[in-house]
Short mmCIF file of C-alpha atoms and ligand atoms in Angstrom, two decimals:
data_model
loop_
_atom_site.label_atom_id
_atom_site.label_comp_id
_atom_site.label_asym_id
_atom_site.label_seq_id
_atom_site.Cartn_x
_atom_site.Cartn_y
_atom_site.Cartn_z
CA MET A 8 0.03 -0.02 0.00
CA LYS A 9 2.72 2.43 1.07
CA ASN A 10 4.85 1.62 -1.94
CA LYS A 11 1.97 2.26 -4.25
CA LYS A 12 1.38 5.73 -2.79
CA ILE A 13 5.03 6.65 -3.09
CA ASN A 14 5.22 5.47 -6.66
CA ARG A 15 2.07 7.19 -7.66
CA ARG A 16 3.54 10.48 -6.35
CA ILE A 17 6.76 9.87 -8.30
CA PHE A 18 4.55 9.07 -11.30
CA PHE A 19 2.75 12.36 -11.21
CA GLN A 20 5.79 14.45 -10.33
CA ARG A 21 7.71 13.00 -13.29
CA LEU A 22 4.75 13.45 -15.54
CA GLY A 23 4.66 17.08 -14.70
CA VAL A 24 8.33 17.64 -15.65
CA GLY A 25 8.97 15.06 -18.22
CA VAL A 26 6.38 15.12 -20.92
CA GLY A 27 8.00 14.66 -24.24
CA SER A 28 11.23 13.15 -22.94
CA THR A 29 11.59 9.59 -23.92
CA TYR A 30 14.17 9.09 -21.19
CA LEU A 31 11.97 10.43 -18.45
CA LEU A 32 9.02 8.53 -19.66
CA GLN A 33 10.80 5.23 -19.58
CA ASN A 34 12.14 6.04 -16.13
CA CYS A 35 8.72 6.95 -14.95
CA MET A 36 7.13 3.69 -16.30
CA SER A 37 9.92 1.66 -14.80
CA ASN A 38 9.24 3.27 -11.41
CA MET A 39 5.59 2.55 -11.61
CA ASN A 40 6.20 -1.11 -12.56
CA HIS A 41 8.45 -1.57 -9.54
CA GLY A 42 5.66 -0.29 -7.23
CA THR A 43 2.94 -2.56 -8.62
CA SER A 44 3.53 -6.03 -7.21
CA ASP A 45 1.21 -8.93 -7.48
CA PRO A 46 -1.24 -8.67 -4.51
CA VAL A 47 -2.48 -12.25 -4.33
CA PRO A 48 -1.68 -13.90 -0.99
CA VAL A 49 -0.94 -17.52 -1.26
CA ALA A 50 -3.83 -19.42 0.12
CA SER A 51 -3.15 -22.36 2.41
CA ASP A 52 -4.46 -25.88 1.38
CA ALA A 53 -6.86 -25.90 4.29
CA THR A 54 -8.86 -23.05 2.97
CA PHE A 55 -10.04 -24.87 -0.13
CA LYS A 56 -13.23 -26.03 1.47
CA ASN A 57 -15.94 -24.63 -0.77
CA ILE A 58 -17.49 -27.03 -3.24
CA LEU A 59 -17.00 -25.80 -6.81
CA LYS A 60 -20.12 -24.35 -8.23
CA ILE A 61 -21.02 -25.47 -11.75
CA PRO A 62 -23.05 -22.91 -13.68
CA GLU A 63 -26.27 -24.35 -15.10
CA THR A 64 -26.11 -25.67 -18.65
CA LEU A 65 -28.76 -24.58 -21.25
CA SER A 66 -29.17 -25.86 -24.75
CA ASN A 67 -31.77 -23.36 -25.77
CA PRO A 68 -31.77 -20.24 -23.56
CA THR A 69 -34.36 -17.62 -24.48
CA THR A 70 -33.93 -15.07 -21.72
CA PHE A 71 -31.00 -13.18 -20.36
CA ILE A 72 -31.76 -10.53 -17.76
CA ALA A 73 -28.80 -8.32 -16.86
CA GLN A 74 -29.66 -7.71 -13.28
CA SER A 75 -28.57 -7.36 -9.72
CA VAL A 76 -28.49 -10.94 -8.19
CA GLN A 77 -27.81 -12.43 -4.80
CA ASP A 78 -24.95 -14.94 -4.45
CA THR A 79 -22.46 -16.31 -1.99
CA ILE A 80 -18.79 -16.02 -2.73
CA MET A 81 -16.84 -15.29 0.43
CA ASP A 82 -17.36 -16.69 3.92
CA GLY A 83 -20.98 -17.69 3.34
CA LYS A 84 -22.15 -14.05 3.01
CA THR A 85 -25.00 -13.60 0.60
CA VAL A 86 -24.59 -10.17 -1.12
CA LYS A 87 -25.47 -8.47 -4.37
CA TYR A 88 -23.44 -8.92 -7.61
CA LEU A 89 -24.44 -8.84 -11.25
CA GLY A 90 -25.71 -11.78 -13.23
CA TYR A 91 -27.93 -12.84 -16.10
CA ARG A 92 -30.13 -15.41 -14.34
CA ASN A 93 -29.57 -16.83 -10.86
CA GLY A 94 -26.33 -15.76 -9.19
CA LEU A 95 -23.05 -14.52 -10.41
CA LEU A 96 -22.00 -15.55 -13.96
CA GLY A 97 -24.43 -16.58 -16.71
CA PRO A 98 -25.33 -20.11 -17.68
CA THR A 99 -23.14 -22.28 -19.84
CA ILE A 100 -24.78 -22.34 -23.26
CA ARG A 101 -24.23 -25.57 -25.17
CA MET A 102 -25.45 -25.60 -28.78
CA GLN A 103 -24.98 -27.61 -31.89
CA LYS A 104 -23.47 -26.23 -35.10
CA GLY A 105 -26.29 -25.40 -37.43
CA SER A 106 -28.74 -24.53 -34.72
CA THR A 107 -30.14 -21.00 -34.19
CA PHE A 108 -29.65 -19.01 -31.00
CA ASN A 109 -32.57 -16.78 -30.31
CA ALA A 110 -32.64 -15.03 -26.94
CA LYS A 111 -33.79 -11.68 -25.49
CA LEU A 112 -31.50 -9.64 -23.36
CA THR A 113 -33.40 -7.48 -20.95
CA ASN A 114 -31.41 -4.75 -19.22
CA GLN A 115 -32.49 -4.32 -15.62
CA LEU A 116 -29.35 -2.46 -14.66
CA ALA A 117 -29.22 1.27 -14.05
CA GLU A 118 -26.69 1.61 -16.90
CA HIS A 119 -26.46 0.43 -20.50
CA THR A 120 -25.03 -2.95 -21.43
CA ASN A 121 -24.98 -5.46 -24.24
CA ILE A 122 -23.58 -8.93 -24.94
CA HIS A 123 -20.56 -9.75 -27.15
CA TRP A 124 -20.50 -13.42 -28.20
CA HIS A 125 -16.69 -13.87 -27.91
CA GLY A 126 -15.33 -16.33 -30.45
CA LEU A 127 -18.66 -16.75 -32.40
CA VAL A 128 -18.38 -15.89 -36.11
CA ILE A 129 -21.76 -14.21 -36.49
CA PRO A 130 -23.20 -11.20 -38.35
CA ALA A 131 -21.89 -7.77 -37.19
CA ASP A 132 -25.30 -6.60 -36.02
CA MET A 133 -25.47 -9.40 -33.52
CA ASP A 134 -21.83 -9.26 -32.33
CA GLY A 135 -22.28 -6.81 -29.54
CA HIS A 136 -20.17 -3.96 -30.92
CA PRO A 137 -19.71 -1.07 -28.51
CA ASP A 138 -22.11 0.87 -30.70
CA GLN A 139 -24.86 -1.61 -30.08
CA MET A 140 -26.13 -0.65 -26.63
CA VAL A 141 -29.11 -1.94 -24.76
CA MET A 142 -30.23 1.04 -22.62
CA ALA A 143 -31.50 0.58 -19.08
CA ASN A 144 -34.94 -0.96 -19.02
CA GLU A 145 -34.78 -1.90 -22.73
CA SER A 146 -34.30 -5.13 -24.40
CA PHE A 147 -32.69 -6.61 -27.50
CA ASN A 148 -33.07 -9.91 -29.33
CA TYR A 149 -29.92 -11.66 -30.29
CA ARG A 150 -30.54 -14.14 -33.13
CA PHE A 151 -27.83 -15.97 -35.03
CA THR A 152 -27.09 -19.39 -36.54
CA LEU A 153 -24.04 -21.26 -35.44
CA ASN A 154 -21.90 -22.10 -38.38
CA GLN A 155 -18.48 -22.94 -36.94
CA GLN A 156 -16.35 -25.76 -35.57
CA ALA A 157 -16.68 -27.12 -32.08
CA GLY A 158 -15.11 -24.94 -29.47
CA THR A 159 -15.28 -23.20 -26.09
CA ASN A 160 -16.47 -19.62 -26.66
CA TRP A 161 -17.84 -17.15 -24.16
CA TYR A 162 -19.99 -14.04 -23.74
CA HIS A 163 -19.77 -10.77 -21.81
CA PRO A 164 -20.76 -7.11 -22.03
CA HIS A 165 -18.83 -4.82 -24.45
CA VAL A 166 -19.56 -1.37 -23.18
CA HIS A 167 -16.72 0.96 -24.02
CA GLY A 168 -15.39 2.34 -20.76
CA THR A 169 -17.16 -0.02 -18.44
CA THR A 170 -16.59 -3.50 -19.90
CA ALA A 171 -14.09 -4.35 -17.12
CA LYS A 172 -16.40 -3.23 -14.38
CA GLN A 173 -19.43 -5.18 -15.70
CA VAL A 174 -17.43 -8.33 -16.30
CA THR A 175 -15.78 -8.08 -12.85
CA GLN A 176 -19.21 -7.62 -11.22
CA GLY A 177 -20.38 -10.99 -12.62
CA LEU A 178 -21.58 -10.68 -16.23
CA SER A 179 -20.03 -13.43 -18.32
CA GLY A 180 -20.63 -17.10 -19.21
CA LEU A 181 -19.41 -19.87 -21.52
CA PHE A 182 -20.82 -20.64 -24.95
CA ILE A 183 -19.96 -24.12 -26.13
CA VAL A 184 -20.39 -25.10 -29.80
CA GLU A 185 -20.66 -28.86 -30.44
CA THR A 186 -20.41 -30.75 -33.76
CA PRO A 187 -20.91 -34.47 -34.71
CA GLU A 188 -17.25 -34.66 -35.57
CA GLU A 189 -16.27 -33.68 -32.00
CA LYS A 190 -18.99 -36.02 -30.48
CA ALA A 191 -17.39 -38.87 -32.41
CA LEU A 192 -14.14 -38.40 -30.45
CA ASN A 193 -16.04 -39.66 -27.34
CA LEU A 194 -14.24 -37.21 -25.02
CA PRO A 195 -15.16 -37.30 -21.31
CA SER A 196 -18.63 -35.76 -21.01
CA GLY A 197 -21.46 -35.16 -18.58
CA THR A 198 -20.16 -34.94 -15.00
CA PHE A 199 -16.60 -35.61 -16.32
CA GLU A 200 -16.63 -32.47 -18.45
CA ILE A 201 -16.32 -29.42 -16.18
CA PRO A 202 -16.23 -25.77 -17.04
CA LEU A 203 -13.70 -23.63 -15.13
CA VAL A 204 -14.13 -19.86 -15.34
CA ILE A 205 -11.07 -18.36 -13.53
CA GLN A 206 -11.29 -14.83 -12.36
CA ASP A 207 -9.45 -12.74 -9.80
CA LYS A 208 -11.47 -10.27 -7.72
CA ARG A 209 -11.12 -7.79 -4.85
CA PHE A 210 -13.86 -7.47 -2.31
CA ASN A 211 -15.21 -4.78 -0.05
CA THR A 212 -15.55 -5.73 3.60
CA ASP A 213 -19.25 -6.33 3.08
CA GLY A 214 -18.52 -8.97 0.50
CA THR A 215 -19.47 -6.92 -2.57
CA ILE A 216 -16.96 -6.76 -5.40
CA LYS A 217 -14.66 -3.86 -5.60
CA TYR A 218 -13.58 -2.39 -8.94
CA SER A 219 -11.68 0.87 -8.76
CA PRO A 220 -8.37 0.73 -10.67
CA THR A 221 -5.83 3.43 -10.12
CA MET A 222 -3.93 5.02 -13.01
CA MET A 223 -1.13 2.59 -12.25
CA GLU A 224 -3.55 -0.33 -12.41
CA VAL A 225 -4.91 0.76 -15.75
CA MET A 226 -1.44 0.24 -16.99
CA SER A 227 -0.43 -2.92 -15.27
CA GLY A 228 -3.88 -4.42 -15.02
CA TYR A 229 -6.21 -4.56 -12.06
CA LEU A 230 -5.15 -7.74 -10.20
CA GLY A 231 -7.55 -9.23 -7.71
CA ASP A 232 -6.34 -10.70 -4.41
CA ASN A 233 -8.85 -13.60 -4.52
CA ILE A 234 -8.93 -16.20 -7.20
CA LEU A 235 -12.48 -17.58 -7.99
CA VAL A 236 -13.45 -20.47 -10.14
CA ASN A 237 -17.04 -20.36 -11.34
CA GLY A 238 -17.69 -17.70 -8.75
CA THR A 239 -16.41 -19.92 -5.89
CA ALA A 240 -13.58 -18.80 -3.69
CA SER A 241 -11.12 -21.47 -2.44
CA PRO A 242 -13.00 -24.18 -4.40
CA TYR A 243 -12.55 -28.00 -4.34
CA LEU A 244 -13.87 -30.67 -6.64
CA ASN A 245 -14.15 -34.42 -5.87
CA VAL A 246 -12.87 -36.52 -8.70
CA SER A 247 -12.72 -40.25 -9.63
CA THR A 248 -9.62 -42.17 -10.81
CA ARG A 249 -10.24 -41.51 -14.49
CA PHE A 250 -9.83 -38.83 -17.29
CA TYR A 251 -11.72 -35.53 -17.03
CA ARG A 252 -12.23 -32.79 -19.53
CA PHE A 253 -11.92 -29.21 -18.30
CA ARG A 254 -13.00 -26.24 -20.40
CA ILE A 255 -11.03 -23.32 -18.89
CA LEU A 256 -11.68 -19.67 -19.48
CA ASN A 257 -9.45 -16.91 -18.26
CA GLY A 258 -12.33 -14.54 -17.40
CA SER A 259 -10.09 -12.08 -15.52
CA THR A 260 -9.70 -8.45 -16.66
CA ALA A 261 -5.94 -8.60 -16.76
CA ARG A 262 -4.35 -11.49 -14.84
CA ILE A 263 -2.39 -14.08 -16.74
CA TYR A 264 -2.19 -17.61 -15.29
CA ASN A 265 0.55 -20.16 -15.72
CA LEU A 266 -1.63 -23.21 -15.30
CA ALA A 267 0.00 -26.37 -13.87
CA LEU A 268 -0.77 -29.31 -11.61
CA SER A 269 0.75 -29.36 -8.15
CA ASN A 270 1.99 -32.96 -8.53
CA GLY A 271 4.00 -31.95 -11.55
CA ALA A 272 1.92 -34.22 -13.77
CA GLU A 273 1.50 -33.74 -17.44
CA PHE A 274 -1.88 -32.80 -18.89
CA TYR A 275 -3.20 -32.82 -22.39
CA ILE A 276 -4.37 -29.73 -24.30
CA ILE A 277 -7.15 -30.82 -26.79
CA GLY A 278 -8.51 -27.40 -27.76
CA SER A 279 -7.89 -23.71 -27.66
CA ASP A 280 -10.14 -20.63 -28.03
CA GLY A 281 -12.40 -21.57 -30.84
CA GLY A 282 -11.70 -25.15 -31.76
CA ILE A 283 -10.19 -28.54 -31.13
CA LEU A 284 -6.56 -29.20 -31.98
CA GLU A 285 -5.32 -31.69 -34.57
CA LYS A 286 -3.81 -33.80 -31.82
CA PRO A 287 -3.45 -33.65 -28.02
CA GLU A 288 -0.50 -31.65 -26.90
CA THR A 289 1.21 -32.84 -23.72
CA VAL A 290 2.38 -30.13 -21.38
CA LYS A 291 3.28 -29.53 -17.73
CA GLU A 292 2.26 -25.80 -17.72
CA THR A 293 0.75 -23.29 -20.04
CA LEU A 294 0.15 -19.51 -19.90
CA LEU A 295 -3.45 -18.33 -20.37
CA GLY A 296 -4.03 -14.61 -21.00
CA SER A 297 -7.30 -12.74 -20.33
CA GLY A 298 -10.04 -13.86 -22.71
CA GLU A 299 -8.14 -17.02 -23.85
CA ARG A 300 -9.56 -20.50 -23.37
CA LEU A 301 -8.04 -23.94 -22.87
CA ASP A 302 -9.70 -27.29 -23.37
CA ILE A 303 -7.76 -29.91 -21.47
CA LEU A 304 -7.82 -33.47 -20.35
CA ILE A 305 -6.36 -34.49 -16.91
CA ASP A 306 -5.76 -38.09 -16.14
CA PHE A 307 -6.40 -38.91 -12.40
CA SER A 308 -6.37 -42.71 -13.05
CA ASN A 309 -3.08 -43.41 -11.47
CA ILE A 310 -3.58 -41.28 -8.36
CA ALA A 311 -4.14 -42.92 -5.01
CA ILE A 312 -7.52 -42.45 -3.33
CA ASN A 313 -7.66 -39.48 -0.87
CA THR A 314 -4.84 -37.65 -2.61
CA GLU A 315 -5.19 -33.93 -3.10
CA VAL A 316 -3.95 -32.29 -6.31
CA PHE A 317 -4.14 -28.64 -7.02
CA LEU A 318 -4.61 -26.70 -10.26
CA GLU A 319 -2.21 -23.84 -9.61
CA SER A 320 -0.52 -20.93 -11.30
CA LYS A 321 3.21 -21.04 -11.26
CA THR A 322 5.44 -18.00 -11.39
CA PHE A 323 6.53 -16.68 -14.82
CA SER A 324 8.59 -13.86 -16.21
CA GLY A 325 8.56 -11.65 -19.31
CA MET A 326 5.02 -10.41 -18.97
CA GLY A 327 5.75 -7.05 -17.36
CA THR A 328 6.85 -6.69 -13.67
CA ALA A 329 3.29 -6.86 -12.17
CA GLN A 330 2.46 -10.35 -13.42
CA GLY A 331 3.83 -13.75 -12.50
CA THR A 332 5.72 -12.86 -9.38
CA GLN A 333 3.76 -15.29 -7.15
CA ALA A 334 2.73 -18.89 -7.33
CA PHE A 335 -0.77 -19.65 -6.01
CA LYS A 336 -3.34 -22.39 -5.92
CA ILE A 337 -6.51 -22.08 -7.86
CA LEU A 338 -8.62 -25.31 -7.32
CA LYS A 339 -8.22 -28.39 -5.19
CA PHE A 340 -9.01 -31.84 -6.73
CA ILE A 341 -9.75 -34.54 -4.07
CA VAL A 342 -9.32 -37.96 -5.74
CA ASN A 343 -11.92 -39.78 -3.69
CA LYS A 344 -13.50 -42.48 -5.73
CA GLN A 345 -12.11 -45.55 -7.46
CA GLU A 346 -13.28 -46.10 -10.94
CA SER A 347 -11.89 -48.11 -13.76
CA ASN A 348 -10.75 -45.78 -16.47
CA THR A 349 -11.80 -46.78 -19.95
CA PHE A 350 -10.88 -43.64 -21.80
CA LYS A 351 -7.84 -43.77 -24.05
CA LEU A 352 -6.26 -40.49 -25.21
CA PRO A 353 -6.80 -40.35 -28.91
CA ALA A 354 -3.71 -39.94 -31.07
CA SER A 355 -5.44 -37.48 -33.45
CA LEU A 356 -8.43 -35.14 -33.00
CA ILE A 357 -9.80 -32.75 -35.68
CA PRO A 358 -7.83 -31.68 -38.76
CA LEU A 359 -7.14 -27.99 -39.02
CA PRO A 360 -7.68 -26.52 -42.50
CA ASN A 361 -4.65 -24.68 -43.95
CA LEU A 362 -5.44 -20.92 -44.28
CA SER A 363 -3.25 -19.99 -47.18
CA GLY A 364 -3.50 -17.42 -49.94
CA SER A 365 -3.26 -14.35 -47.62
CA ASN A 366 -3.38 -11.40 -49.99
CA LYS A 367 -2.89 -8.47 -47.56
CA LYS A 368 -0.72 -7.78 -44.54
CA ARG A 369 -1.48 -5.21 -41.89
CA SER A 370 0.72 -4.30 -38.92
CA PHE A 371 -0.51 -2.82 -35.66
CA SER A 372 1.84 -1.23 -33.15
CA LEU A 373 0.86 -1.66 -29.60
CA THR A 374 2.05 1.28 -27.55
CA MET A 375 1.76 3.16 -24.33
CA THR A 376 1.96 6.85 -24.12
CA MET A 377 1.82 9.27 -21.16
CA ASN A 378 -0.76 11.43 -23.00
CA MET A 379 -3.65 11.32 -20.59
CA SER A 380 -6.18 12.99 -22.91
CA GLY A 381 -7.94 10.25 -24.64
CA GLY A 382 -6.25 7.15 -23.31
CA MET A 383 -2.73 5.84 -22.80
CA HIS A 384 -2.91 2.50 -24.53
CA ARG A 385 -2.95 2.70 -28.28
CA ILE A 386 -3.02 0.68 -31.50
CA ASN A 387 -1.14 2.49 -34.31
CA ASN A 388 -1.04 5.48 -32.01
CA LYS A 389 -4.89 5.70 -32.11
CA VAL A 390 -7.40 5.57 -29.26
CA PHE A 391 -10.81 4.07 -29.90
CA SER A 392 -13.41 6.16 -31.60
CA SER A 393 -16.78 4.84 -32.49
CA GLN A 394 -17.04 7.40 -35.35
CA ARG A 395 -14.01 6.18 -37.24
CA ILE A 396 -13.36 3.10 -39.40
CA ASP A 397 -9.68 2.32 -39.02
CA GLU A 398 -9.33 -0.57 -41.44
CA THR A 399 -11.44 -1.75 -44.41
CA VAL A 400 -11.35 -5.44 -45.29
CA ASN A 401 -12.71 -7.18 -48.40
CA LEU A 402 -15.42 -9.74 -47.67
CA GLY A 403 -14.10 -13.23 -48.30
CA SER A 404 -10.44 -12.23 -48.23
CA THR A 405 -7.71 -13.93 -46.18
CA GLU A 406 -5.27 -11.55 -44.47
CA THR A 407 -2.24 -11.64 -42.16
CA TRP A 408 -2.28 -9.21 -39.22
CA GLU A 409 0.75 -8.49 -37.14
CA PHE A 410 0.60 -7.20 -33.56
CA ASP A 411 3.82 -5.41 -32.85
CA ASN A 412 4.64 -5.06 -29.15
CA SER A 413 8.38 -4.74 -29.84
CA THR A 414 8.78 -1.51 -28.01
CA GLY A 415 6.25 -2.21 -25.21
CA ASP A 416 6.78 -3.51 -21.69
CA GLU A 417 3.23 -4.69 -21.03
CA PRO A 418 1.59 -7.89 -22.26
CA HIS A 419 -1.48 -7.43 -24.53
CA PRO A 420 -3.83 -10.35 -25.21
CA MET A 421 -5.14 -9.17 -28.62
CA HIS A 422 -8.77 -10.20 -29.66
CA ILE A 423 -10.30 -9.91 -33.09
CA HIS A 424 -14.12 -9.96 -33.47
CA GLY A 425 -15.98 -11.74 -36.25
CA VAL A 426 -13.29 -14.31 -37.05
CA GLN A 427 -11.32 -17.23 -35.74
CA PHE A 428 -7.66 -17.06 -36.71
CA GLN A 429 -4.54 -19.21 -36.72
CA VAL A 430 -1.30 -17.96 -35.17
CA LEU A 431 1.51 -18.03 -37.75
CA SER A 432 4.57 -16.84 -35.90
CA ARG A 433 5.99 -15.06 -32.95
CA ILE A 434 9.18 -13.10 -33.45
CA GLY A 435 11.17 -11.52 -30.51
CA GLY A 436 10.37 -12.14 -26.78
CA ARG A 437 9.41 -15.78 -26.29
CA ASN A 438 10.15 -16.35 -30.01
CA THR A 439 8.02 -19.44 -30.46
CA LEU A 440 4.48 -20.71 -30.78
CA PHE A 441 3.04 -22.65 -27.86
CA PRO A 442 0.97 -25.90 -27.93
CA HIS A 443 -2.35 -24.13 -27.19
CA GLU A 444 -1.74 -21.81 -30.15
CA LYS A 445 -1.80 -24.59 -32.69
CA GLY A 446 -5.59 -24.49 -33.21
CA TRP A 447 -8.36 -21.87 -33.82
CA LYS A 448 -7.81 -18.76 -31.83
CA ASP A 449 -9.50 -15.45 -31.43
CA THR A 450 -7.25 -13.97 -28.71
CA VAL A 451 -3.45 -14.19 -28.73
CA LEU A 452 -1.02 -13.14 -25.99
CA VAL A 453 1.55 -10.68 -27.24
CA ALA A 454 4.27 -10.26 -24.65
CA PRO A 455 6.66 -7.34 -24.43
CA LYS A 456 9.25 -7.36 -27.22
CA GLU A 457 7.09 -9.68 -29.42
CA LYS A 458 5.61 -9.38 -32.87
CA VAL A 459 2.89 -11.96 -33.47
CA GLN A 460 1.37 -12.79 -36.77
CA VAL A 461 -2.12 -14.26 -37.31
CA ILE A 462 -3.96 -15.32 -40.42
CA MET A 463 -7.73 -15.32 -40.91
CA LYS A 464 -10.52 -15.29 -43.44
CA PHE A 465 -13.21 -12.57 -43.15
CA GLU A 466 -16.53 -14.08 -43.76
CA GLN A 467 -18.92 -11.71 -41.97
CA LYS A 468 -19.86 -8.33 -43.35
CA GLY A 469 -20.06 -5.18 -41.29
CA LYS A 470 -18.34 -3.16 -38.55
CA PHE A 471 -16.36 -5.06 -35.91
CA VAL A 472 -13.69 -4.14 -33.36
CA PHE A 473 -10.36 -5.62 -32.47
CA HIS A 474 -8.73 -4.75 -29.19
CA CYS A 475 -6.61 -5.72 -26.25
CA HIS A 476 -8.42 -8.08 -23.86
CA ASN A 477 -6.75 -6.66 -20.90
CA LEU A 478 -10.03 -4.99 -20.06
CA GLU A 479 -8.34 -2.05 -18.33
CA HIS A 480 -6.42 -1.42 -21.52
CA GLU A 481 -9.52 -1.88 -23.62
CA ASP A 482 -11.59 0.52 -21.59
CA ASP A 483 -8.63 2.96 -21.84
CA GLY A 484 -9.16 2.95 -25.59
CA MET A 485 -6.80 0.13 -26.93
CA MET A 486 -9.38 -0.80 -29.59
CA LEU A 487 -9.99 -0.03 -33.27
CA ASN A 488 -12.85 -0.54 -35.71
CA PHE A 489 -12.60 -2.54 -38.99
CA GLU A 490 -15.34 -2.85 -41.55
CA VAL A 491 -15.65 -5.96 -43.80
CA LYS A 492 -17.36 -5.11 -47.13
CU1 LIG B 521 -3.24 -4.42 -23.50
#
């Protein structure tokens, strides 16, 4: 606390004297970063005593009501958060490719909101662009047909300036698309397929959620000191000695997790943001940035009964000085039931089409400036304006976009609406592609010093946005419009 105050003072003092000087600006940013340490206290094993909540699953939801809800997160206190139905977070939507989603969002909040269907390739007027607001006491009908591969998508508000606050307060949920091709893989399902929405939050003493980032936290990200899974603090899940499938969403505004198992065991990545991989990828840890998803299998079959294993986040480096400094536990698995495992890890999953024939390249510089008027985080030195179309794309074209963070010192998970892309290359920084980046993606983590190239085909007409999914950066204006026509 004390450090933060001192550094904030240094920040404003330097800002006053140093505008325009690269040296002073760098110095200033470095000071701020040093003062912004990761605030998560490491929880002890004994505190993981709350049974993991599983959001209700709906195959044909017709009603979403953005509203104040009662739920219990901390210490058994029932308090008010935001939600779409009952309690914090919305339902998990599970629908088949080819089926039509048709649901009414009614806004019972005192402010405007909307829903962005993150990862779904749907018409622009249904996408939840920040232009498309549902005002207080009004409603809007979202109707679209699912025409994409099986994958773990999600939904959340996209209100420019208050996206982070509304998501933090409880408005988000998973949207799973299924196909016969995926069904045929016979992956663990039913009670053996568990959604995990991981979020970090801060709380007021009355148990309500606090969201009040300082200027420094707009830069480094607003990191919560409690890690929740599906809106459950210190959660545990009883498991049997067999394979499980976990569909993981990093639904945090800014926090990056380095997911691993506490017993050091390998796990198997079978899918990424918007699709299933070509084959399972065996890893011991993997980074997951805000907005990214991970579809994994964990094999508990060789673990002795009554053993506890944690899903945890290990330390990491290279993602700015505020992130990755602490290891902490996320979810406790208690292996408590013997079961003969019949599942065999498949050698191959779903082929990934080759997106070749890219006919245009665009490059986007990701930068931070001390210019307070209009936002500090920028793409091609621009701050979001609803009035301006920044890029025009031909319908049906395949393009390569490069996100250039080579001069930056903050990580940016970059998200493009209206498409699923494939990651082509990463130059500088970590200088490689990672196992979970081998499939369909809509959000890619661009670390400091990196240039990341993605390729995609534009098949939906209209006005979309692309932006940083660090929601503090996004609300600060790190977002541009593109129009497909
Ligand atoms: Cu960012």
